[in-house]
MMTF fields as JSON, N, C-alpha, C and O atoms, coordinates in Angstrom:
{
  "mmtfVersion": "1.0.0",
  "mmtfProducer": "UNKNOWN",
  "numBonds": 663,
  "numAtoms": 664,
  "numGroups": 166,
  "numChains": 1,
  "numModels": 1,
  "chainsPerModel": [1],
  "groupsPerChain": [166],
  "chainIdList": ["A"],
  "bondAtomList": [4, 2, 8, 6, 12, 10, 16, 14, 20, 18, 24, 22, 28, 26, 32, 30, 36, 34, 40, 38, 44, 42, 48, 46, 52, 50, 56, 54, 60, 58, 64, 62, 68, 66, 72, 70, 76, 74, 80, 78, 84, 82, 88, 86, 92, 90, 96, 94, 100, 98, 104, 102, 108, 106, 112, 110, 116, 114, 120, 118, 124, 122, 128, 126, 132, 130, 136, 134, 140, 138, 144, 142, 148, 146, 152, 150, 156, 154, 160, 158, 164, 162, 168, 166, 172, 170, 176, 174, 180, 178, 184, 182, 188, 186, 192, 190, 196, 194, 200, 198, 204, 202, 208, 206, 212, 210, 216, 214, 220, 218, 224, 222, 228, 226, 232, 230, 236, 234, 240, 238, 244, 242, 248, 246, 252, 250, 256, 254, 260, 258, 264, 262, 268, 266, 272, 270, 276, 274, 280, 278, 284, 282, 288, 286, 292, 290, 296, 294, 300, 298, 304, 302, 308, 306, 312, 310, 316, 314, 320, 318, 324, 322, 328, 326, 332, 330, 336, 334, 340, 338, 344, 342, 348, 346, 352, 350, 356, 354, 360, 358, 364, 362, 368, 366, 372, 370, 376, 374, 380, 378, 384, 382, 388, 386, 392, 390, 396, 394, 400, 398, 404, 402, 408, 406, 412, 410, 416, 414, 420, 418, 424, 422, 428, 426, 432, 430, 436, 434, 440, 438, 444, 442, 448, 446, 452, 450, 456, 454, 460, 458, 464, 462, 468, 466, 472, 470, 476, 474, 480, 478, 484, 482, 488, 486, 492, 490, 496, 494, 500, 498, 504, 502, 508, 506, 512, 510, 516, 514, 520, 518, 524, 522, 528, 526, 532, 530, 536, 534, 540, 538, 544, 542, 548, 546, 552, 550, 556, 554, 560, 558, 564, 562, 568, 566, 572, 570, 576, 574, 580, 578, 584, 582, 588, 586, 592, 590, 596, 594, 600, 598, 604, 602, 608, 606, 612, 610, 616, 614, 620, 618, 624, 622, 628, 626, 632, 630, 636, 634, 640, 638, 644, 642, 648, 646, 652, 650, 656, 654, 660, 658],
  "bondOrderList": [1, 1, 1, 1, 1, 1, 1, 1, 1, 1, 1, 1, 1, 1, 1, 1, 1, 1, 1, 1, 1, 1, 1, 1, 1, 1, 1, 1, 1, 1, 1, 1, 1, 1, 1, 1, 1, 1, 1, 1, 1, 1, 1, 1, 1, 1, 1, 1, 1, 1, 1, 1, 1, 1, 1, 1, 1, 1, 1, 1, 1, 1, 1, 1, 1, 1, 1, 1, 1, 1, 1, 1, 1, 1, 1, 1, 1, 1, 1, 1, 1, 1, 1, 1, 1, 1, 1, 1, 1, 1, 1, 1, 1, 1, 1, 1, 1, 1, 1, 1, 1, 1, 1, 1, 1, 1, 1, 1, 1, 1, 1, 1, 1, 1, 1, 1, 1, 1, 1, 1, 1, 1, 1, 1, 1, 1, 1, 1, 1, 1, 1, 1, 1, 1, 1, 1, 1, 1, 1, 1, 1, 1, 1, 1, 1, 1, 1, 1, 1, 1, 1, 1, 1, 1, 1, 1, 1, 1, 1, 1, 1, 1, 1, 1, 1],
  "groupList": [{"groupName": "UNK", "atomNameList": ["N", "CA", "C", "O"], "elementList": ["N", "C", "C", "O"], "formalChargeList": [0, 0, 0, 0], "bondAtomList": [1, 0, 2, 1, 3, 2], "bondOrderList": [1, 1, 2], "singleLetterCode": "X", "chemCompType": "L-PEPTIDE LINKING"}],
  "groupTypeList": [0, 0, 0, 0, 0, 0, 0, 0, 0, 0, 0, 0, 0, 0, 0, 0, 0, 0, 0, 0, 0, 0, 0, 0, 0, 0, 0, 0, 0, 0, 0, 0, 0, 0, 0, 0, 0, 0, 0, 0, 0, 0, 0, 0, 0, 0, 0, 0, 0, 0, 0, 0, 0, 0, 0, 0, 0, 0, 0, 0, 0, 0, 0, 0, 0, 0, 0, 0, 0, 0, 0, 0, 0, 0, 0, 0, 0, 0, 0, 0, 0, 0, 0, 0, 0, 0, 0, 0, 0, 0, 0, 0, 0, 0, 0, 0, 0, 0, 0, 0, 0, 0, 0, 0, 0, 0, 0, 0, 0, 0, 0, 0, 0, 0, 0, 0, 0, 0, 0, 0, 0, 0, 0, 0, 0, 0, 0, 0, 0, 0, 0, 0, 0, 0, 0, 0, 0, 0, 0, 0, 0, 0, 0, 0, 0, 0, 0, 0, 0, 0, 0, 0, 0, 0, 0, 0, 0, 0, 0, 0, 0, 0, 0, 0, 0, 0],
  "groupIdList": [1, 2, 3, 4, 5, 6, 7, 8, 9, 10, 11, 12, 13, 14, 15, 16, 17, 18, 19, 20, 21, 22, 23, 24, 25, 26, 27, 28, 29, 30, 31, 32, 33, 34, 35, 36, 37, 38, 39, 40, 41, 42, 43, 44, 45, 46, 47, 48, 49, 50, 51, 52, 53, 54, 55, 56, 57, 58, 59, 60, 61, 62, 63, 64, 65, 66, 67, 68, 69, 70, 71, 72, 73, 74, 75, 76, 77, 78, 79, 80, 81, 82, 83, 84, 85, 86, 87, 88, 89, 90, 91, 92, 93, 94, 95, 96, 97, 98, 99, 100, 101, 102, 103, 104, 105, 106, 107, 108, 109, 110, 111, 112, 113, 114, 115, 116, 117, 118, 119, 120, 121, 122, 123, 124, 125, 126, 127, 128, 129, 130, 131, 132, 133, 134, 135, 136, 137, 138, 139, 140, 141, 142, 143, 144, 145, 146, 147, 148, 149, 150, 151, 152, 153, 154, 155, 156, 157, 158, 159, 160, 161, 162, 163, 164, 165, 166],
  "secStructList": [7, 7, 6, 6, 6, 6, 2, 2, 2, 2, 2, 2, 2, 2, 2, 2, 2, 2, 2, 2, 2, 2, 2, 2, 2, 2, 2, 2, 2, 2, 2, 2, 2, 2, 2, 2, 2, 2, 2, 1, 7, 7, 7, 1, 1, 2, 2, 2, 0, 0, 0, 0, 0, 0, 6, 2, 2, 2, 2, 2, 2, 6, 6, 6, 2, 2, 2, 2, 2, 7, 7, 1, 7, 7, 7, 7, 6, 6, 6, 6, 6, 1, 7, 2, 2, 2, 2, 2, 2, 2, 2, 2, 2, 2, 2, 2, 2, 2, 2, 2, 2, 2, 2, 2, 2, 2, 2, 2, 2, 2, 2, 2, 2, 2, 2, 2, 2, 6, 6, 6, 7, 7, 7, 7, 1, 1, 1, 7, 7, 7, 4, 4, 4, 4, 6, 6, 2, 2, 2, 2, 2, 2, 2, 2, 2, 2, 2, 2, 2, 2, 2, 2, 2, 6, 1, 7, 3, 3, 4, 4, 4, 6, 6, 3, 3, 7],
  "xCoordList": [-0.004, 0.53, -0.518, -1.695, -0.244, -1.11, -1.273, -0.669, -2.433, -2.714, -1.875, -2.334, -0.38, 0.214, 1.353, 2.088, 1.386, 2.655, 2.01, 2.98, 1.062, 0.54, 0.605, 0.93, 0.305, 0.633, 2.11, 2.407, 3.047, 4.023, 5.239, 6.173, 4.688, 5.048, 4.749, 5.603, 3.093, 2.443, 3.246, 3.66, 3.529, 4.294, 5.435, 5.755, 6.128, 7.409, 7.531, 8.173, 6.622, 6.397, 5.84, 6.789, 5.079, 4.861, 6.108, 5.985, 7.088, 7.901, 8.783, 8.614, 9.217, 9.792, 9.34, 10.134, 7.876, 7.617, 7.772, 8.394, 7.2, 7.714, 9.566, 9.944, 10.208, 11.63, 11.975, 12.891, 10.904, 11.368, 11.391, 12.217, 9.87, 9.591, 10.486, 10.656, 10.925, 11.707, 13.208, 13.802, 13.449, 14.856, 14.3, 14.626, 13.375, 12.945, 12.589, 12.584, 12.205, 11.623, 12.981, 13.274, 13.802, 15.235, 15.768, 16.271, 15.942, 16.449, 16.037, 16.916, 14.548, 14.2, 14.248, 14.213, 14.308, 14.326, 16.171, 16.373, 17.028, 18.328, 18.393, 18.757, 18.036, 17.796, 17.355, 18.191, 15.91, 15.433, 16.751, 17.224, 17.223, 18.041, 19.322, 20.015, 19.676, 21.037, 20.48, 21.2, 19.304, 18.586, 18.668, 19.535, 17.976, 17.368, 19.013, 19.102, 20.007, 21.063, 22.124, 22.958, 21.631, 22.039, 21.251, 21.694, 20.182, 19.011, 19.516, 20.317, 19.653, 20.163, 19.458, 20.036, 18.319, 17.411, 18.25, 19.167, 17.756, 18.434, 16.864, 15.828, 16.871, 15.679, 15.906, 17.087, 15.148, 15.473, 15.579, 14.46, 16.057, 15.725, 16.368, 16.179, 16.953, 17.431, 18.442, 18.249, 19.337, 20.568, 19.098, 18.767, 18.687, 17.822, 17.101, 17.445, 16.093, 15.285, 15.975, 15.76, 17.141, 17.841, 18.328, 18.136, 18.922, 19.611, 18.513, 18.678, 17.646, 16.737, 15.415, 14.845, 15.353, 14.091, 14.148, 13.954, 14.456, 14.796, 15.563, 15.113, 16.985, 17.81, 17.367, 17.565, 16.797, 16.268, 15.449, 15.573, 14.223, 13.615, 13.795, 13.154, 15.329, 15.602, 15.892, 15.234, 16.985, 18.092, 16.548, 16.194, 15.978, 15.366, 14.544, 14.69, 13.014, 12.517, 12.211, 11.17, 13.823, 14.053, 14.719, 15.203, 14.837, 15.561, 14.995, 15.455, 13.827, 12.86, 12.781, 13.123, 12.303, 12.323, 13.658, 13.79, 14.821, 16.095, 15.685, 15.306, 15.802, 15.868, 15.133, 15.508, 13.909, 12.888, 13.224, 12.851, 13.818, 13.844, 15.851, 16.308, 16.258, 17.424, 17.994, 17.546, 19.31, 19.532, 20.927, 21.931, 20.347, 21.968, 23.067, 23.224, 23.878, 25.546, 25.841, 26.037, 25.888, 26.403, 27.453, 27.895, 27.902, 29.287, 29.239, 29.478, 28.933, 28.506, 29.578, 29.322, 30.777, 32.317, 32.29, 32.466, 32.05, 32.159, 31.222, 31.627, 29.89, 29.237, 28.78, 28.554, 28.706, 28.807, 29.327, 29.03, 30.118, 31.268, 30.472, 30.504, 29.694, 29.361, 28.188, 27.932, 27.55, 26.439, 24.766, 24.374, 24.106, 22.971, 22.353, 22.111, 22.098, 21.237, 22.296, 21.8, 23.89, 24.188, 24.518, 24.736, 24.375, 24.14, 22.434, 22.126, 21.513, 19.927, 20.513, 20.751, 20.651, 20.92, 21.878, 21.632, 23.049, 23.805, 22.839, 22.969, 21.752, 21.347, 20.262, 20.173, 19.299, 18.487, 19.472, 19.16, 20.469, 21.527, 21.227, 20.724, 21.58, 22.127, 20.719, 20.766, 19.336, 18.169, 17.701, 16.735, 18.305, 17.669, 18.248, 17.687, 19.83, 20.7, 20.415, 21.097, 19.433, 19.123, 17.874, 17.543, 17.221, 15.813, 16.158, 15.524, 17.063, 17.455, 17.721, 17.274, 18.529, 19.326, 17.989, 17.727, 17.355, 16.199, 15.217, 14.471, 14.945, 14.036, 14.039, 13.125, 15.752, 15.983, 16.173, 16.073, 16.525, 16.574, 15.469, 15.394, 14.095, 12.96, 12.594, 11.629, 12.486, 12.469, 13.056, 12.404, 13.844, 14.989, 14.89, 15.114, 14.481, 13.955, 12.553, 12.255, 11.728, 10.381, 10.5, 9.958, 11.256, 11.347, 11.894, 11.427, 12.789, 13.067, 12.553, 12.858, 11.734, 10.745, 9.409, 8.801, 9.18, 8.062, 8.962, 8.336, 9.813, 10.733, 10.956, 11.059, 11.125, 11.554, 9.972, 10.026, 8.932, 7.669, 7.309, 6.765, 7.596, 6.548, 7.635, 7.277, 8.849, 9.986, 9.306, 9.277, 8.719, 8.335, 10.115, 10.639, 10.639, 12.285, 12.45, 11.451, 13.552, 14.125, 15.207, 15.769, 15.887, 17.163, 17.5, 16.481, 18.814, 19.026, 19.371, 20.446, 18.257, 18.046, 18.204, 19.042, 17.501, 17.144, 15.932, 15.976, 15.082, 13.733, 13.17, 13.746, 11.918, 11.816, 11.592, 10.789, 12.278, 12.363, 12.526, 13.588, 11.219, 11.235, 11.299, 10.274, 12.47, 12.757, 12.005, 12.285, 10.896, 10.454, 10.058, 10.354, 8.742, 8.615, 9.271, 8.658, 10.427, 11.295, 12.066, 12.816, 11.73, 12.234, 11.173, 11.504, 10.095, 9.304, 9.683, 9.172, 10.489, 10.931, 11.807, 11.934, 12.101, 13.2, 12.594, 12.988, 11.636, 11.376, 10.243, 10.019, 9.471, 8.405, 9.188, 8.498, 10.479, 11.566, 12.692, 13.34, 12.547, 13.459, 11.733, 11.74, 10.57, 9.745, 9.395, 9.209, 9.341, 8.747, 10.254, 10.142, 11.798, 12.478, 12.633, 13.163, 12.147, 12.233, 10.932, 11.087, 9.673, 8.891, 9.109, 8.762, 9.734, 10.232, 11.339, 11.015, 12.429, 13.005, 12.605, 13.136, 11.608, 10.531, 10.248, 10.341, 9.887, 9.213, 10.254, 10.206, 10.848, 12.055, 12.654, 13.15, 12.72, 13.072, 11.834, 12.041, 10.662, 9.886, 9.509, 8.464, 10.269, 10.052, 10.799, 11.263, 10.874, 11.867, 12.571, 12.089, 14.713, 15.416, 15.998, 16.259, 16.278, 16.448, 17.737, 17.828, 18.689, 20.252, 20.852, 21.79, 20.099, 20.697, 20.365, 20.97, 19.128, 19.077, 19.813, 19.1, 20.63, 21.57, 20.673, 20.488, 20.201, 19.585, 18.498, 18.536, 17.389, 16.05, 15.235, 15.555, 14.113, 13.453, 12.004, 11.282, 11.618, 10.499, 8.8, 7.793],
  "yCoordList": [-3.866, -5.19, -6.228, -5.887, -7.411, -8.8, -9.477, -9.57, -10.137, -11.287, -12.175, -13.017, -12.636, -13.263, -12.781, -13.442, -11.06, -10.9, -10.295, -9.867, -10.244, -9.981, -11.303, -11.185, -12.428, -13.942, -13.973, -14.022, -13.948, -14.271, -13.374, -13.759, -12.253, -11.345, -12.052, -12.326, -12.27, -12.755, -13.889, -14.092, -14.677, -16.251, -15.875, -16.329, -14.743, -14.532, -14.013, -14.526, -12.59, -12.111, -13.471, -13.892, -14.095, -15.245, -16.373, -16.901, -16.867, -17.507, -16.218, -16.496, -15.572, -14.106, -14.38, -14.649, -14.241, -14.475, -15.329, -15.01, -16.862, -17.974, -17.646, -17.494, -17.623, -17.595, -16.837, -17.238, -15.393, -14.55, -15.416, -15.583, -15.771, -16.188, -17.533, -17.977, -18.034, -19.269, -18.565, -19.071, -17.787, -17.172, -17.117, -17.868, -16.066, -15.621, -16.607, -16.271, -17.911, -18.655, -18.998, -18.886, -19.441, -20.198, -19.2, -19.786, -18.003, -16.935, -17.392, -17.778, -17.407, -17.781, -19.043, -19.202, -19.928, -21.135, -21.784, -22.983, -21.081, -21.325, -20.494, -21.076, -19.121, -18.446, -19.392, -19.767, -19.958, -20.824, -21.746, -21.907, -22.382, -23.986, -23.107, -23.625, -22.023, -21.421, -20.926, -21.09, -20.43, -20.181, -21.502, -21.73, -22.677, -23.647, -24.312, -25.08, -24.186, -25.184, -24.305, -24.755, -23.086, -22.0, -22.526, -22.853, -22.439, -23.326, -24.282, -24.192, -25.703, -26.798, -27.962, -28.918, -27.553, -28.268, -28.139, -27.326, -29.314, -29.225, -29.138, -29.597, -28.645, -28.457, -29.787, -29.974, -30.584, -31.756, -31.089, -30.713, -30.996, -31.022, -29.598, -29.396, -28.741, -27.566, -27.65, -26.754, -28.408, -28.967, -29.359, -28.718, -30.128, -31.144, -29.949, -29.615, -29.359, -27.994, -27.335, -27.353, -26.465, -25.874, -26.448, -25.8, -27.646, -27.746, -28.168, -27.782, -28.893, -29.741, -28.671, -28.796, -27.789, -26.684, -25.532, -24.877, -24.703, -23.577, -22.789, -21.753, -23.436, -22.732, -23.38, -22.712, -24.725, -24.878, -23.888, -23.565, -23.127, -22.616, -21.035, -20.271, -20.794, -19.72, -19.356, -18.604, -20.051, -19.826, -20.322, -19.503, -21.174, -21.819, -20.956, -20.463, -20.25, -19.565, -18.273, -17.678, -17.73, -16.211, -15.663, -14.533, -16.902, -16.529, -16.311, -16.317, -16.047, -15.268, -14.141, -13.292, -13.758, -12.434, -11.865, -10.803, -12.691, -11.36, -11.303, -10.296, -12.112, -11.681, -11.178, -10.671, -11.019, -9.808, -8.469, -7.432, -8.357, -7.081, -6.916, -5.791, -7.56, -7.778, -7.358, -6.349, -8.335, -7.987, -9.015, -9.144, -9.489, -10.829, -10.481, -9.797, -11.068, -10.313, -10.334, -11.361, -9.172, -9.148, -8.342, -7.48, -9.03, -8.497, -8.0, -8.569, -7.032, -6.46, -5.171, -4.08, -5.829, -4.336, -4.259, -3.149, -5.459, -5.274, -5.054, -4.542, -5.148, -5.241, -3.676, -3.253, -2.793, -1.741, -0.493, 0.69, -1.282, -0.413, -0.717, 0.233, -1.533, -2.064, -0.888, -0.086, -0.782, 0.056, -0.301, -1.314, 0.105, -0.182, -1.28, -2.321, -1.354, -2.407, -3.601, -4.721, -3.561, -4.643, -5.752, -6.945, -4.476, -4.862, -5.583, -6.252, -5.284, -5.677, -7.245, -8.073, -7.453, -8.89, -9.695, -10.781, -8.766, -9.46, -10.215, -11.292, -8.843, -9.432, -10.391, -11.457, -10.022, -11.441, -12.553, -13.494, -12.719, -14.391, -14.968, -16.078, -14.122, -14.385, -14.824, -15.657, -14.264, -14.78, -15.979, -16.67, -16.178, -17.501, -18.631, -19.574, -18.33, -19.547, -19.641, -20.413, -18.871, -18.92, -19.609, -20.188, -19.463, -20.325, -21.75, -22.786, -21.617, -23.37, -24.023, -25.016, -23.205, -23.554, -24.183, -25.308, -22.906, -23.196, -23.986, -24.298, -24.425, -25.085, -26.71, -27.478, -26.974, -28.358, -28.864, -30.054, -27.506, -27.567, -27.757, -28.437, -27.037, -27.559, -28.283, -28.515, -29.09, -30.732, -31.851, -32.787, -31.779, -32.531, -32.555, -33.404, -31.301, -31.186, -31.825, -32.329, -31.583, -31.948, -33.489, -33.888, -34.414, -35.78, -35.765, -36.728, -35.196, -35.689, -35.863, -36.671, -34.879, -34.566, -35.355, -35.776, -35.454, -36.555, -38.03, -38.932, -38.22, -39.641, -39.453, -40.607, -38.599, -38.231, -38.636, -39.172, -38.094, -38.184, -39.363, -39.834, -40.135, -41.45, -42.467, -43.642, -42.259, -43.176, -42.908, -43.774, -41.594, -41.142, -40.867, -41.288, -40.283, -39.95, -39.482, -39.119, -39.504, -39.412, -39.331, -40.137, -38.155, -37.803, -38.767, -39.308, -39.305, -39.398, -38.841, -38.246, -38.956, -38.391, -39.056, -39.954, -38.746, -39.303, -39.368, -40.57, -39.164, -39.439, -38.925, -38.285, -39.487, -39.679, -38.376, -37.645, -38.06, -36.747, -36.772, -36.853, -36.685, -36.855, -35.625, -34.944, -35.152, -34.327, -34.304, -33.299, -35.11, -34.888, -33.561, -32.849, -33.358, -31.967, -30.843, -29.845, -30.704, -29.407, -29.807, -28.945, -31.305, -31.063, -30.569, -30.627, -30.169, -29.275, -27.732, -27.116, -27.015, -26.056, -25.796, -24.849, -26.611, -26.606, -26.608, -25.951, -27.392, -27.038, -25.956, -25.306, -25.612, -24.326, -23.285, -22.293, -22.91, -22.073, -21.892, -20.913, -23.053, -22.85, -22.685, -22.29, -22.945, -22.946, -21.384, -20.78, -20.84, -19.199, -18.437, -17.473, -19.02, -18.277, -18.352, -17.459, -19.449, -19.82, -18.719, -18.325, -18.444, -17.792, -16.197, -15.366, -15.771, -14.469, -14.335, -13.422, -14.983, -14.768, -14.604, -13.728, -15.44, -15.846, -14.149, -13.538, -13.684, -12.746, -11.516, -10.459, -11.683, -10.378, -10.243, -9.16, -11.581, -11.788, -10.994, -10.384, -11.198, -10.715, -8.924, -8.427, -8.195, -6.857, -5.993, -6.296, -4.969, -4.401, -3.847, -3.523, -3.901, -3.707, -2.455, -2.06, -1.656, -0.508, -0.443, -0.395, -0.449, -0.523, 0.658, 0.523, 1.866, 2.782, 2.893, 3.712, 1.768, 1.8, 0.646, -0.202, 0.441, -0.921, -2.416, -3.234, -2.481, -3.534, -4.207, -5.389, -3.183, -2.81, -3.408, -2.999, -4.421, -4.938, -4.059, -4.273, -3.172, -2.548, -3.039, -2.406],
  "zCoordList": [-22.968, -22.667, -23.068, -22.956, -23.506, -24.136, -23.177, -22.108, -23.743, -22.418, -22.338, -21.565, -22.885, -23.081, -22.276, -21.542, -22.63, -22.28, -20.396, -19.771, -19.799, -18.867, -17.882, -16.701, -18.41, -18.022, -17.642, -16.448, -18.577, -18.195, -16.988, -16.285, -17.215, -16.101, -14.529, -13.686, -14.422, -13.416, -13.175, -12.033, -14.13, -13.545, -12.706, -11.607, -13.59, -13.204, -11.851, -10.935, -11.813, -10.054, -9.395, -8.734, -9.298, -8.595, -8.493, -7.388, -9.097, -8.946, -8.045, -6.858, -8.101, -7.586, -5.947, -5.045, -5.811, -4.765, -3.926, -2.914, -4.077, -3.924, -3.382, -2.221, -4.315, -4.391, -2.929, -2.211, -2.489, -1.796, 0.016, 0.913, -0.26, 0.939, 1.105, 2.241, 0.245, 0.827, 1.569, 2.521, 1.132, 1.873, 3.321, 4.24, 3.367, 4.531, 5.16, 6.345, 5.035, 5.587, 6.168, 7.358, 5.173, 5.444, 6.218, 7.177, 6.34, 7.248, 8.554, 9.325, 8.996, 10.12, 10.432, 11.652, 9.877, 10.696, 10.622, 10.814, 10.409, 10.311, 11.689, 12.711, 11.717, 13.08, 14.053, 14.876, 14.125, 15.35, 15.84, 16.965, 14.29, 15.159, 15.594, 16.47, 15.173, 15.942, 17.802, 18.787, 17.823, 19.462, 19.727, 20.57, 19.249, 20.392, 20.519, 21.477, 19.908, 19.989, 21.404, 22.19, 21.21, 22.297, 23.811, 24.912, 23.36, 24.918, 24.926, 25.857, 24.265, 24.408, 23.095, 22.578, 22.885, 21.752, 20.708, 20.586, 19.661, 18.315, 17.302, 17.785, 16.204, 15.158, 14.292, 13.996, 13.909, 13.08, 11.328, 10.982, 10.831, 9.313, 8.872, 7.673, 9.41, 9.131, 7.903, 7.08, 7.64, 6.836, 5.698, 4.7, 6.052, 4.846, 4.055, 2.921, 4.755, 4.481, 3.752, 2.54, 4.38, 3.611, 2.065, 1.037, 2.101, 1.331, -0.224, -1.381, 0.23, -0.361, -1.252, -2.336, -0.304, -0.668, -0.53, -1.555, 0.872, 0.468, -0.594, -1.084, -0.996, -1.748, -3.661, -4.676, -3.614, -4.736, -5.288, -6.469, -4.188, -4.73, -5.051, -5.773, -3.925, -3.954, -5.516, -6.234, -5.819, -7.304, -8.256, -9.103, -8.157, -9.66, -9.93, -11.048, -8.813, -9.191, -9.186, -9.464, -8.644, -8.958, -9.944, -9.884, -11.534, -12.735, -13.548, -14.69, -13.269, -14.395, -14.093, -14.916, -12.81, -12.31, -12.59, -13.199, -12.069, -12.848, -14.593, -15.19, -14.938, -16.406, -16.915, -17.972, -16.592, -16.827, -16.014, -16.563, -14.89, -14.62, -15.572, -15.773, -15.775, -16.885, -15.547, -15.002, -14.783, -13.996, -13.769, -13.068, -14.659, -14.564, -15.202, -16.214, -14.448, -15.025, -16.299, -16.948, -16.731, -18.879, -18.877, -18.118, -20.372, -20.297, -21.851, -22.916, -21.592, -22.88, -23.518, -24.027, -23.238, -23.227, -24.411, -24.915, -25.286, -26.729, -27.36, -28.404, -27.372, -27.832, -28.254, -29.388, -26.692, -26.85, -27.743, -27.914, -28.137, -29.548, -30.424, -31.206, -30.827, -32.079, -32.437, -31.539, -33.585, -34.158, -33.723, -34.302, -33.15, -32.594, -33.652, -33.04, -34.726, -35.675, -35.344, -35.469, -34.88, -35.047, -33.206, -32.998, -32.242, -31.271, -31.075, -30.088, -32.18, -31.864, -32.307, -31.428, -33.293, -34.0, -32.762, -32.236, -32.501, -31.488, -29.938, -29.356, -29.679, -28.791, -29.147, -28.538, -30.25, -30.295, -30.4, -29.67, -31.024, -31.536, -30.011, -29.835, -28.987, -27.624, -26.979, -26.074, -27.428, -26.489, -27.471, -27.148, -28.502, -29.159, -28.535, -27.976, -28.763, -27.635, -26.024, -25.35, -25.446, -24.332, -24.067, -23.032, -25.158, -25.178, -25.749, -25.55, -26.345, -26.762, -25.486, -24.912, -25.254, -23.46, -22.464, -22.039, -22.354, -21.121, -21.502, -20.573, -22.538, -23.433, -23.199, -22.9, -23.513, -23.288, -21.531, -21.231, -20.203, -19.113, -18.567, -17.544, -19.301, -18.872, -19.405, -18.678, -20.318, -20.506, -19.839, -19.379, -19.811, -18.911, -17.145, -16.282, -17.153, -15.532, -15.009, -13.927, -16.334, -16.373, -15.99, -14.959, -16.871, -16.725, -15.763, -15.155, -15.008, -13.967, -12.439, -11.562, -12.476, -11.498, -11.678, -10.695, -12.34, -12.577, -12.41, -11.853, -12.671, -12.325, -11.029, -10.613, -9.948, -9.255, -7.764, -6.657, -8.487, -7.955, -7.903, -6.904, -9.146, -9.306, -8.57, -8.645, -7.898, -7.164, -5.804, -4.93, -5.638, -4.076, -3.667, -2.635, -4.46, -3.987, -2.4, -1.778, -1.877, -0.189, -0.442, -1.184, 0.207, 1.073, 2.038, 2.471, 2.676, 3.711, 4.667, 4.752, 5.858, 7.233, 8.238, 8.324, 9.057, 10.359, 10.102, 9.84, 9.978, 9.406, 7.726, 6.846, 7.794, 6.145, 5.792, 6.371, 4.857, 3.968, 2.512, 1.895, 1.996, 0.888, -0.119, -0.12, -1.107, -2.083, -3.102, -3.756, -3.748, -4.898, -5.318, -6.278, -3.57, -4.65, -4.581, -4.96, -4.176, -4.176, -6.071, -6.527, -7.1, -7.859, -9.125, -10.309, -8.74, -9.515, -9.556, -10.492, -8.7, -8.704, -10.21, -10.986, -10.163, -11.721, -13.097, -14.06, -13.053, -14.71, -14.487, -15.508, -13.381, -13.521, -13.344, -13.578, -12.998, -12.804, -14.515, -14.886, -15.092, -16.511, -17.315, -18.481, -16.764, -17.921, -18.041, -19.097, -16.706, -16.757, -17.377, -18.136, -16.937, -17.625, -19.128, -19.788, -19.618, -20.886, -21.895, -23.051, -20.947, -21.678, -21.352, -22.191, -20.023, -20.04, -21.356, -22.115, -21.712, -22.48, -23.799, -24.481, -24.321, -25.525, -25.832, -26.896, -24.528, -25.264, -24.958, -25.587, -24.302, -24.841, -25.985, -26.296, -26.992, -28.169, -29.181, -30.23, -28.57, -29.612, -28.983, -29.403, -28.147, -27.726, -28.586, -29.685, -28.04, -29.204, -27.815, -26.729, -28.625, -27.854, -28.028, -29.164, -26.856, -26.509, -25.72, -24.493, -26.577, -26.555, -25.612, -24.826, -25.863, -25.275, -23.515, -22.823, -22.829, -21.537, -21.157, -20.62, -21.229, -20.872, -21.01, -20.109, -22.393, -22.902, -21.993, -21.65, -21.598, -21.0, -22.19, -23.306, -22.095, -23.016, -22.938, -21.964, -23.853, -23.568, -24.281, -23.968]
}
């Protein structure tokens, strides 16, 4: 493995991680405000939290990790019939249009999060809750999927393990 391709793994388990503990986090503290509302207390920010950060970071930076462990839904009924040299071409066509894809999502996300930062952006609450940085999740989440994909394009593909990038 390259120091390149050793990097981008690492980003990816680290966004993976990140991604994990925000569930769990969101697991438990969706748990707390369901107890204290049972005692009688209410948790301030559970709706906001959730909606604002936990699940941003859930989906944005656990899409590198699927697509490196190749794990996202394919529909590959046809492709399968086809002759291995022409399923390889089929599948690079498909990771080039995916890096165009994630390429311009992390640009676009990039500006926005930095527009997003330099406003000092806020939700409306009951008290101040500010979203900016849950919108960095998005382009370091399309940027690691954009370079996991990069380099599955440059691996060699191995058709016969259900399109396993080795």
């Amino acid at each position: 493995m390259s120091l390149g391709q050793g990097l981008i793994t690492k980003l990816s388990k680290l966004c993976f991680a990140v991604a994990s503990v925000a569930l769990v986090v969101m697991a438990l503290h969706i748990f707390m405000d369901f107890i204290g509302r049972l005692l009688g207390f209410y948790l301030d920010g559970t709706l906001e939290f959730t909606s604002f950060y936990y699940m941003i970071f859930a989906v944005f930076l656990g899409a590198s990790y699927a697509q490196q462990k190749n794990v996202h839904i394919a529909t590959d009924v046809l492709t399968n019939l086809l002759p291995q040299t022409i399923q390889t071409v089929v599948i690079k066509i498909g990771l080039l249009v995916q890096i165009a894809f994630y390429a311009i999502l992390s640009y676009q996300t990039l500006l926005d999060a930095i527009s997003s930062y330099e406003s000092s952006e806020e939700a409306m609450a009951n008290f101040t809750f500010y979203i900016w940085p849950s919108k960095w999740a998005l382009p370091i989440g399309f940027i690691s999927l954009t370079l996991v994909v990069i380099l599955q394009l440059f691996s060699r593909v191995d058709t016969k393990s259900e399109g396993v990038f080795e």
